[in-house]
XYZ file of C-alpha atoms in Angstrom:
559
model
C -40.681 -59.681 -9.016
C -42.903 -56.609 -10.401
C -43.558 -56.375 -6.485
C -39.811 -55.988 -5.364
C -38.825 -53.974 -8.996
C -42.237 -50.879 -7.275
C -40.394 -50.851 -4.235
C -36.618 -50.165 -5.622
C -38.114 -47.271 -7.580
C -40.408 -45.454 -4.673
C -36.594 -45.844 -3.143
C -34.576 -44.506 -5.844
C -37.277 -41.475 -6.006
C -36.937 -40.800 -2.533
C -33.779 -40.232 -1.551
C -33.316 -38.512 -5.669
C -35.925 -35.998 -3.550
C -33.670 -36.147 -0.269
C -30.706 -35.265 -2.431
C -32.152 -32.142 -3.554
C -33.780 -30.733 -0.195
C -29.863 -31.699 0.713
C -28.336 -29.704 -1.960
C -30.656 -27.212 -1.299
C -30.377 -25.995 2.677
C -26.482 -26.496 1.861
C -26.744 -23.959 -0.412
C -28.779 -21.810 1.064
C -26.362 -21.583 4.280
C -22.935 -21.528 1.924
C -24.848 -18.375 -0.017
C -25.719 -16.895 4.124
C -22.437 -17.182 4.918
C -21.103 -15.366 1.923
C -23.788 -12.682 2.248
C -24.524 -12.246 5.814
C -21.811 -13.530 7.746
C -18.217 -14.517 7.873
C -15.409 -14.776 10.176
C -12.944 -12.976 9.337
C -10.525 -11.337 10.277
C -10.171 -7.431 10.915
C -7.818 -4.163 10.631
C -8.281 -2.263 13.906
C -7.925 2.197 14.359
C -4.673 1.544 15.302
C -3.492 -1.137 12.007
C -3.835 -4.165 14.122
C -5.789 -7.639 13.394
C -8.112 -8.941 15.658
C -10.683 -11.648 14.808
C -14.547 -10.743 14.383
C -17.448 -11.050 11.703
C -17.562 -9.779 9.025
C -21.782 -8.488 8.650
C -23.353 -7.294 4.659
C -19.765 -6.960 2.894
C -20.602 -4.121 0.404
C -18.670 -5.480 -3.251
C -17.508 -2.032 -5.395
C -19.805 -3.333 -9.325
C -17.085 -1.303 -11.126
C -15.913 -3.459 -14.006
C -17.338 -6.657 -12.696
C -14.994 -6.807 -9.752
C -18.184 -8.106 -7.702
C -18.520 -10.435 -10.026
C -15.097 -12.256 -9.795
C -14.697 -15.898 -9.070
C -13.355 -15.922 -5.806
C -12.345 -19.255 -3.655
C -13.906 -19.256 -0.163
C -10.589 -18.326 1.035
C -9.403 -15.563 -1.151
C -13.608 -14.143 -0.658
C -13.086 -14.431 3.147
C -10.270 -12.492 2.675
C -10.773 -9.714 0.515
C -14.130 -8.811 2.845
C -12.153 -8.857 6.386
C -10.385 -6.175 4.715
C -13.102 -4.272 2.734
C -14.843 -4.039 6.165
C -12.158 -2.926 8.265
C -11.503 -0.301 5.757
C -14.646 0.447 5.749
C -15.323 0.780 8.931
C -12.887 3.555 9.738
C -15.757 6.001 7.938
C -18.013 7.375 9.749
C -21.515 6.852 8.775
C -23.002 10.646 9.007
C -24.467 13.286 6.864
C -23.494 15.998 5.366
C -21.641 18.843 7.282
C -21.857 22.498 6.663
C -17.615 23.347 6.133
C -18.075 25.660 9.861
C -18.938 22.312 10.822
C -15.954 20.412 9.792
C -12.946 19.574 11.788
C -10.430 22.426 12.367
C -6.534 21.441 13.832
C -5.842 24.833 14.637
C -8.745 24.742 17.098
C -8.191 20.815 18.147
C -5.767 20.492 20.372
C -4.033 17.348 22.162
C -2.730 16.429 25.569
C 0.187 13.697 27.002
C -1.841 12.061 29.336
C 0.780 10.358 31.113
C 2.618 12.861 32.154
C 5.946 12.444 34.288
C 9.185 14.194 35.100
C 11.379 11.510 33.333
C 10.241 8.570 30.874
C 12.971 5.733 30.793
C 13.658 4.832 27.373
C 11.319 1.757 26.233
C 7.966 3.363 28.276
C 4.580 3.948 26.854
C 4.002 7.742 25.918
C 0.434 8.011 25.893
C -1.316 11.432 23.865
C -5.396 12.169 23.494
C -6.315 14.314 20.516
C -9.849 16.645 20.867
C -10.829 17.606 17.800
C -13.451 20.729 16.757
C -14.884 22.698 14.566
C -14.530 25.466 13.205
C -17.210 26.860 15.534
C -14.934 25.499 18.147
C -17.257 22.888 19.314
C -16.091 19.451 20.022
C -16.896 17.078 17.399
C -18.859 14.460 18.131
C -17.882 11.933 15.773
C -14.090 10.653 13.900
C -13.020 9.353 10.887
C -10.212 12.005 11.161
C -7.130 10.718 9.427
C -4.074 11.426 11.847
C -0.214 11.391 11.527
C 1.784 11.771 14.548
C 5.400 11.545 15.716
C 7.944 11.349 17.999
C 11.123 12.656 17.440
C 14.407 14.567 18.531
C 15.849 17.406 16.538
C 19.224 17.435 17.620
C 19.491 13.618 17.420
C 18.358 13.229 13.758
C 15.367 10.826 15.758
C 12.168 9.727 14.926
C 9.177 7.590 15.248
C 5.769 7.280 14.609
C 2.782 7.020 16.971
C -0.390 3.902 16.194
C -4.041 6.249 16.220
C -6.663 4.777 17.851
C -10.167 6.713 16.528
C -12.858 6.247 19.613
C -16.066 7.536 17.134
C -16.246 10.321 19.146
C -14.106 13.223 18.345
C -12.037 11.965 20.889
C -8.441 9.589 19.773
C -5.353 8.550 21.500
C -1.875 8.011 20.237
C 0.416 5.299 21.914
C 4.387 5.903 21.416
C 6.766 3.925 21.953
C 9.934 5.886 23.615
C 12.536 4.446 21.605
C 15.690 6.853 22.344
C 16.534 9.460 25.632
C 16.918 13.277 25.933
C 14.083 15.632 24.822
C 10.885 14.241 22.715
C 8.632 16.438 21.322
C 5.491 15.371 20.095
C 3.987 16.269 16.844
C 0.754 16.054 15.574
C -0.624 15.751 11.585
C -4.297 16.428 10.962
C -4.243 15.264 6.934
C -7.759 15.271 6.014
C -10.728 15.720 8.112
C -13.232 13.346 8.791
C -15.639 15.316 5.333
C -13.404 15.125 3.306
C -12.619 11.162 3.852
C -15.802 11.137 3.035
C -15.421 12.966 -0.156
C -12.195 10.627 -1.205
C -14.307 6.851 -0.464
C -17.336 8.968 -3.267
C -14.182 9.636 -5.890
C -12.769 6.229 -5.284
C -16.060 4.541 -5.739
C -17.826 6.069 -8.194
C -14.972 8.137 -9.871
C -12.352 5.066 -10.639
C -11.968 6.935 -13.774
C -10.348 9.782 -12.462
C -7.435 9.709 -13.530
C -7.657 8.200 -17.461
C -5.100 6.344 -20.132
C -4.382 6.149 -23.913
C -2.689 4.365 -25.792
C -1.297 5.065 -29.704
C -2.296 2.441 -32.811
C -0.148 2.983 -35.898
C 0.014 1.366 -39.378
C 2.198 2.913 -41.645
C 0.919 6.766 -41.966
C -2.082 6.358 -40.243
C -2.354 6.672 -36.266
C -4.981 7.010 -34.221
C -5.145 7.836 -30.649
C -8.175 5.741 -27.964
C -8.930 6.207 -24.597
C -7.943 2.990 -22.661
C -8.582 1.775 -18.760
C -9.456 -1.468 -16.288
C -13.322 -1.060 -18.342
C -14.428 1.012 -19.697
C -18.042 2.807 -20.391
C -20.806 2.821 -23.374
C -21.195 0.412 -25.748
C -18.642 1.336 -28.502
C -16.600 -1.279 -29.989
C -13.248 -2.850 -27.615
C -10.064 -3.645 -28.176
C -9.481 -6.712 -25.138
C -5.826 -6.544 -23.728
C -6.622 -8.845 -20.977
C -3.931 -10.269 -19.779
C -3.724 -14.353 -20.879
C -1.971 -15.439 -17.817
C -3.327 -13.086 -14.981
C -6.408 -12.588 -16.438
C -5.879 -8.319 -15.168
C -8.213 -6.651 -17.356
C -7.608 -4.021 -19.924
C -9.327 -2.236 -22.638
C -8.654 0.340 -25.118
C -11.806 1.688 -27.812
C -11.384 0.275 -30.621
C -9.944 2.503 -33.476
C -11.866 3.619 -36.664
C -9.744 2.140 -38.780
C -6.781 0.539 -37.440
C -7.106 -3.224 -36.148
C -6.384 -3.767 -32.132
C -2.485 -5.048 -32.782
C -1.484 -1.884 -34.024
C -1.407 -0.356 -30.643
C 2.398 0.709 -30.129
C 2.498 2.886 -27.050
C 0.771 3.586 -23.703
C 0.786 7.188 -21.607
C -1.280 8.919 -18.907
C -3.838 10.975 -20.918
C -3.798 13.220 -18.214
C -6.646 14.006 -14.780
C -10.581 14.741 -14.635
C -11.475 18.092 -13.358
C -14.519 19.230 -11.249
C -14.519 16.291 -9.441
C -16.126 18.386 -6.059
C -18.522 20.716 -5.383
C -17.814 24.467 -4.174
C -19.074 22.652 -0.783
C -16.431 19.698 -0.827
C -13.284 22.033 -2.200
C -13.834 23.832 1.614
C -12.684 20.206 2.694
C -9.502 20.438 0.960
C -7.773 23.334 1.162
C -3.399 23.952 1.993
C -2.702 25.714 5.154
C -5.859 25.353 6.476
C -7.271 21.405 6.435
C -4.489 19.631 4.394
C -1.788 18.174 6.473
C -1.932 20.879 9.055
C -0.598 20.708 12.708
C -2.709 19.697 15.693
C -1.255 22.053 19.236
C -0.867 20.626 22.218
C -3.043 22.554 25.143
C 0.502 22.231 27.588
C 3.756 20.414 27.005
C 4.230 19.015 23.766
C 7.567 17.256 25.328
C 8.944 14.861 27.774
C 11.969 13.591 29.043
C 13.651 10.406 28.223
C 16.700 8.706 30.537
C 17.966 5.606 29.329
C 18.009 2.475 30.878
C 19.852 -0.283 31.169
C 22.102 -2.001 28.249
C 20.574 -5.153 29.100
C 16.897 -4.419 29.092
C 18.041 -1.534 25.877
C 18.871 -4.419 23.613
C 16.010 -6.947 24.571
C 13.597 -3.282 23.633
C 15.938 -2.890 20.748
C 15.629 -7.235 19.241
C 11.959 -7.604 20.136
C 10.512 -10.135 17.661
C 7.213 -10.512 16.715
C 4.560 -9.690 13.488
C 3.394 -6.935 16.188
C 5.874 -4.925 16.398
C 5.568 -1.567 16.357
C 6.793 1.101 15.210
C 8.744 -0.710 13.541
C 11.819 1.564 13.482
C 12.498 4.623 13.799
C 15.713 7.207 13.065
C 18.756 7.603 15.271
C 21.867 9.956 14.030
C 19.366 9.925 10.841
C 19.923 6.448 10.927
C 16.710 3.594 9.910
C 16.967 0.773 13.512
C 14.610 -1.638 12.835
C 13.101 -3.343 16.130
C 13.347 -6.662 14.945
C 16.621 -6.903 12.987
C 20.355 -5.209 13.592
C 20.817 -3.497 10.261
C 23.930 -2.952 8.157
C 25.359 0.158 7.025
C 26.528 0.105 3.977
C 28.189 3.070 3.226
C 30.967 2.962 1.079
C 30.363 1.352 -2.598
C 32.920 -1.454 -2.113
C 30.177 -2.988 0.974
C 27.352 -2.658 -1.848
C 29.535 -4.560 -4.297
C 30.846 -7.166 -2.235
C 27.333 -7.928 -1.073
C 25.931 -8.147 -4.694
C 28.696 -9.833 -6.071
C 27.617 -12.667 -8.222
C 23.905 -11.704 -8.038
C 21.957 -11.148 -10.648
C 18.568 -8.343 -8.697
C 15.336 -7.770 -10.462
C 13.321 -4.411 -9.413
C 9.451 -4.739 -10.516
C 7.190 -1.555 -9.940
C 6.651 2.124 -9.770
C 9.032 4.842 -9.609
C 9.375 4.162 -5.503
C 11.595 1.007 -6.952
C 13.335 2.594 -9.886
C 14.490 5.320 -7.120
C 16.699 2.578 -6.136
C 18.363 1.381 -9.710
C 19.247 5.511 -10.096
C 20.313 5.256 -6.503
C 22.719 2.078 -6.641
C 23.895 3.289 -10.449
C 24.693 6.518 -8.954
C 26.655 5.482 -5.492
C 27.959 2.201 -6.933
C 31.036 3.346 -10.292
C 31.799 -0.039 -10.912
C 27.682 -0.988 -11.396
C 27.056 0.833 -15.675
C 24.344 1.355 -16.697
C 23.908 -0.230 -20.117
C 22.069 2.120 -22.576
C 18.857 -0.320 -23.843
C 17.206 2.922 -25.705
C 14.692 2.718 -23.139
C 12.200 6.172 -22.277
C 13.436 8.245 -19.792
C 12.273 7.777 -16.363
C 10.398 4.413 -17.840
C 12.713 1.279 -18.515
C 13.092 -0.879 -18.781
C 16.807 -0.164 -16.967
C 20.043 -2.930 -17.090
C 23.061 -2.184 -15.514
C 26.207 -3.870 -15.165
C 29.114 -5.050 -12.820
C 31.206 -7.280 -15.278
C 34.169 -7.644 -12.953
C 32.333 -8.619 -10.073
C 29.098 -10.617 -12.037
C 26.917 -8.585 -10.840
C 22.968 -7.556 -12.686
C 20.612 -5.317 -11.767
C 17.027 -5.160 -13.361
C 14.068 -2.550 -13.460
C 11.097 -2.501 -15.392
C 7.477 -1.051 -14.447
C 4.850 -2.847 -13.618
C 1.498 -3.642 -16.106
C -1.424 -1.003 -16.061
C -2.797 0.676 -14.801
C 0.367 2.551 -14.787
C 1.214 7.022 -14.934
C 4.320 6.841 -17.062
C 4.034 9.665 -20.351
C 4.853 6.860 -22.992
C 5.560 2.818 -22.211
C 5.461 0.659 -25.650
C 2.647 -1.551 -25.773
C 5.475 -4.732 -26.124
C 7.412 -3.144 -22.741
C 3.547 -3.472 -20.667
C 4.604 -6.913 -18.381
C 2.168 -7.553 -15.290
C 4.976 -8.656 -12.310
C 3.719 -11.799 -11.510
C 4.438 -13.147 -15.133
C 8.090 -11.776 -14.443
C 8.331 -13.328 -11.902
C 7.045 -16.744 -13.164
C 9.968 -16.261 -15.658
C 12.665 -16.756 -12.592
C 14.501 -19.766 -12.039
C 15.602 -18.528 -8.544
C 18.151 -19.490 -6.122
C 20.655 -18.392 -3.527
C 22.112 -15.913 -6.356
C 18.712 -14.324 -6.979
C 17.496 -10.944 -5.347
C 13.792 -9.275 -6.142
C 12.142 -6.395 -4.437
C 8.549 -5.043 -5.740
C 7.032 -2.018 -5.386
C 3.486 -1.240 -6.609
C 0.846 0.736 -4.892
C 0.988 4.270 -6.329
C -0.625 4.361 -8.952
C -3.535 2.282 -8.065
C -4.863 5.001 -5.654
C -7.757 6.451 -7.454
C -9.142 2.453 -8.509
C -11.231 1.088 -6.290
C -9.283 -1.783 -3.619
C -10.309 -4.731 -5.431
C -8.466 -3.754 -8.129
C -5.645 -3.639 -5.929
C -6.331 -6.931 -3.808
C -6.904 -8.884 -7.317
C -2.796 -7.635 -8.307
C -1.728 -8.288 -5.551
C -2.880 -11.429 -5.500
C -2.199 -12.535 -9.026
C 1.489 -11.308 -7.192
C 2.011 -13.814 -4.649
C 0.403 -16.643 -6.250
C 3.813 -16.039 -8.132
C 5.782 -15.066 -4.860
C 4.673 -18.312 -3.615
C 5.255 -20.463 -6.467
C 8.723 -18.674 -6.890
C 9.986 -19.608 -3.250
C 7.945 -23.303 -3.783
C 11.090 -23.848 -6.390
C 14.001 -21.912 -5.213
C 13.158 -21.403 -1.520
C 17.037 -19.607 -0.898
C 15.591 -17.278 -3.479
C 15.286 -13.134 -1.841
C 12.179 -11.331 -1.900
C 12.137 -7.916 0.072
C 8.535 -6.041 -0.732
C 8.794 -1.804 -0.628
C 5.298 -0.737 0.894
C 3.732 2.425 0.089
C 4.538 5.602 1.613
C 3.508 8.875 2.225
C 3.756 12.098 0.382
C 3.063 16.418 -0.558
C -0.677 17.306 -0.824
C -2.391 19.915 -2.022
C -5.698 19.956 -2.542
C -5.731 18.656 -6.511
C -3.361 15.880 -5.217
C -5.415 14.980 -2.360
C -8.212 13.994 -4.779
C -6.317 11.144 -6.751
C -2.694 10.172 -4.775
C -3.731 11.330 -0.512
C -1.862 9.908 2.065
C -5.626 8.171 3.407
C -5.411 6.245 -0.427
C -2.377 4.841 0.150
C -2.457 4.161 3.876
C -5.269 1.852 2.460
C -3.461 0.226 0.059
C -0.234 -0.085 2.581
C -2.395 -2.070 5.190
C -3.858 -4.301 2.345
C -0.123 -4.928 0.726
C 1.520 -5.765 4.616
C -2.290 -8.165 5.526
C -1.527 -9.839 2.010
C 1.902 -10.758 2.113
C 2.167 -11.627 5.906
C 3.803 -14.453 6.490
C 4.205 -15.480 2.427
C 7.963 -15.865 3.383
C 8.903 -12.103 2.052
C 11.079 -9.513 3.492
C 9.842 -6.086 4.289
C 11.252 -2.430 3.980
C 8.506 -0.255 5.608
C 9.095 3.018 3.311
C 5.702 3.923 4.731
C 7.203 4.423 8.299
C 10.470 5.507 6.760
C 9.215 8.536 6.041
C 6.383 9.894 8.262
C 8.902 9.031 10.798
C 11.848 10.974 9.203
C 11.986 15.093 9.390
C 12.374 16.134 5.760
C 8.741 17.016 4.077
C 7.136 13.691 2.265
C 7.507 13.448 -0.844
C 5.927 10.676 -3.334
C 9.262 9.837 -4.656
C 12.318 10.757 -0.823
C 14.705 12.224 -0.500
C 18.044 10.472 -0.721
C 19.432 10.035 3.261
C 15.707 8.299 3.273
C 15.917 6.525 -0.078
C 19.674 5.414 1.285
C 18.593 4.425 4.568
C 15.818 2.462 2.336
C 18.398 0.757 0.336
C 20.836 -0.130 3.458
C 17.233 -1.832 5.000
C 17.070 -3.917 1.263
C 20.835 -5.189 1.656
C 20.726 -6.159 5.081
C 17.751 -8.637 4.049
C 20.201 -9.277 0.746
C 23.195 -9.807 2.877
C 22.094 -10.056 6.481
C 24.985 -9.643 9.628
C 26.150 -13.278 10.811
C 25.295 -13.990 13.948
C-alpha cells in the first residue's frame, strides 16, 4: 500500500514539474511574439494595406500607454498601425538646411505621356526631389500632396503617392473626366521637417496645454490639466469611469476636486525648435510649396464609351482610389450615386421624423451650422451654451426633426466648456436606443494631433466598441464617420496641426472603422481635390458636398 502511495506521489510531482516547464515555454513564446514578430497588416506608402510582419514595435511611454491592458487582437492592431506609420519616416542623421528638400529645384515629369488618354486611364508621374544645392536627394520621407484638376470644369481628384525612399516618388492618378487635365504636386513638409514633427509628437505631447477653473463661493483657482501631468504635485483624477479615458488636473491648493467648473485651452508652448530646425518650416520656402514640371504638366483626356464609363463611375470595393472626384463643383463618389440636396425641402423630406446626433469637433459643428442656416424650418433652440462650443439643439416641429450637436470629451481646445458638458462620445452612443429614424455622425480628430498616436487609437477603440454595440442592438441605425481634412499651414500651425499629423490620424481612423458597418464621408479627399485653399473649416461649397454625401447615406436613391 505504502509503495503505491509513494509511486502516486512521485507521479504527481513529475506531472507538476512538467506543467511548469510547459507553462514557462508558452510564456516565453508569447513574449517573443509580442516583442519580436507579430503577423499584421501594414499601410504601404500608397495608403493601401498589405500583409507583412511587424518587428521590434516601439511604444511611446507617455502616460503609461505602453502599459495598457489590451487583448491580443487589440495589441496586434495597434502594433500594425504604429509600425506602418513609423516606417514612413526615414532613419537618417540630421542634415543642414541646404541639404534639405528644395521644392523650387525639385521637379516632376509625366511618364506615360501620350497624345490622348481615355477616361479611366492611369496617369503616372515621377517626382525627383533635390536639395537647395540642386543635388539629388538619396532618401525619401518628404510629405507630398498631389491632385489633377481642370479649372474650367471645376473638376479635381487626388493622386496616390508612392515613396521609393531614394529621392524619387511616383504618383498615380485615375483620369475620371474628359478635357484638359492639369497635374499639381506640392511639398507639404520636407523629410527633415517630418523628423522634427515626429520628435515633437513623441517628446512634447503637452505643447498644447489645458486648464480648469475651480470655484466655491468667493474662492476660485485655475490649474493646468492634461491626459497626464509631470511631477509629484497632488492631482485631481477625472478619468472617465466607463471608458477609462484618462484626464487629470493639478489639485487646487484650497478647493476640492469636485469644485471644477470649466475646461478651456490654456495655450501653446513656445520655443519648441532650435534655429536649425526652424529653417525647415518657412512659409513661401518649404511649407505647402508647388513642385514644377520639367515638361508638360497637363494631358488631354477623351471620353470613353457610356457603358464603360458607368462601370468606372460605380466601381466597388474598399480599395477604390480615389474615392471620388469633383466635376462642376459637385462631388461624385465612385462607389455609389450621390444625391444633390439643393433645396431645403429636399433635406426636410429626408430628415422627416428623424433624430440626428452630431458628435465631435468644430468640423462637424459646421454641419449643424449649415443645416440650421439653409433649412428655414429647422429652428435652433437656445440652450444658453457658449458660442462655438455647444451643446446645440435645433427642432422642426412641423416635420418632427430633432438635430443635436455635442463636442467630444477632452482633450479639446475650445475656449470654455462647462465641465458638466465634457461628455465622451462612446458614453453618448451607449445612451442612444437607435433604430431606422436615428442618425449618428462623428468627427473626432483635430484635437488629437499633438499627442502620441496611442492616445488617438485608444479613443477610437472606445468609440468603435460603442458603435458596434449600437449597431448590434439597432442594426437600422445610420452611423456616419467624417474623416479629417487638410488645412492652411504656417510655421507655427505646422507644429500643432500639420497635415502630416492629421494624415496619420486619418489613416488610423479609416483602418479602425473598416468593416464595422459605418459610412464614410471622405472629407480628406474632398478638401485636397478642390481648387479652394485648404482650411481647417472648409468653405461652404465643400461643406455642402459633405452634407450631400451624408444625406445620401441617410436617404439613398432607390435602385
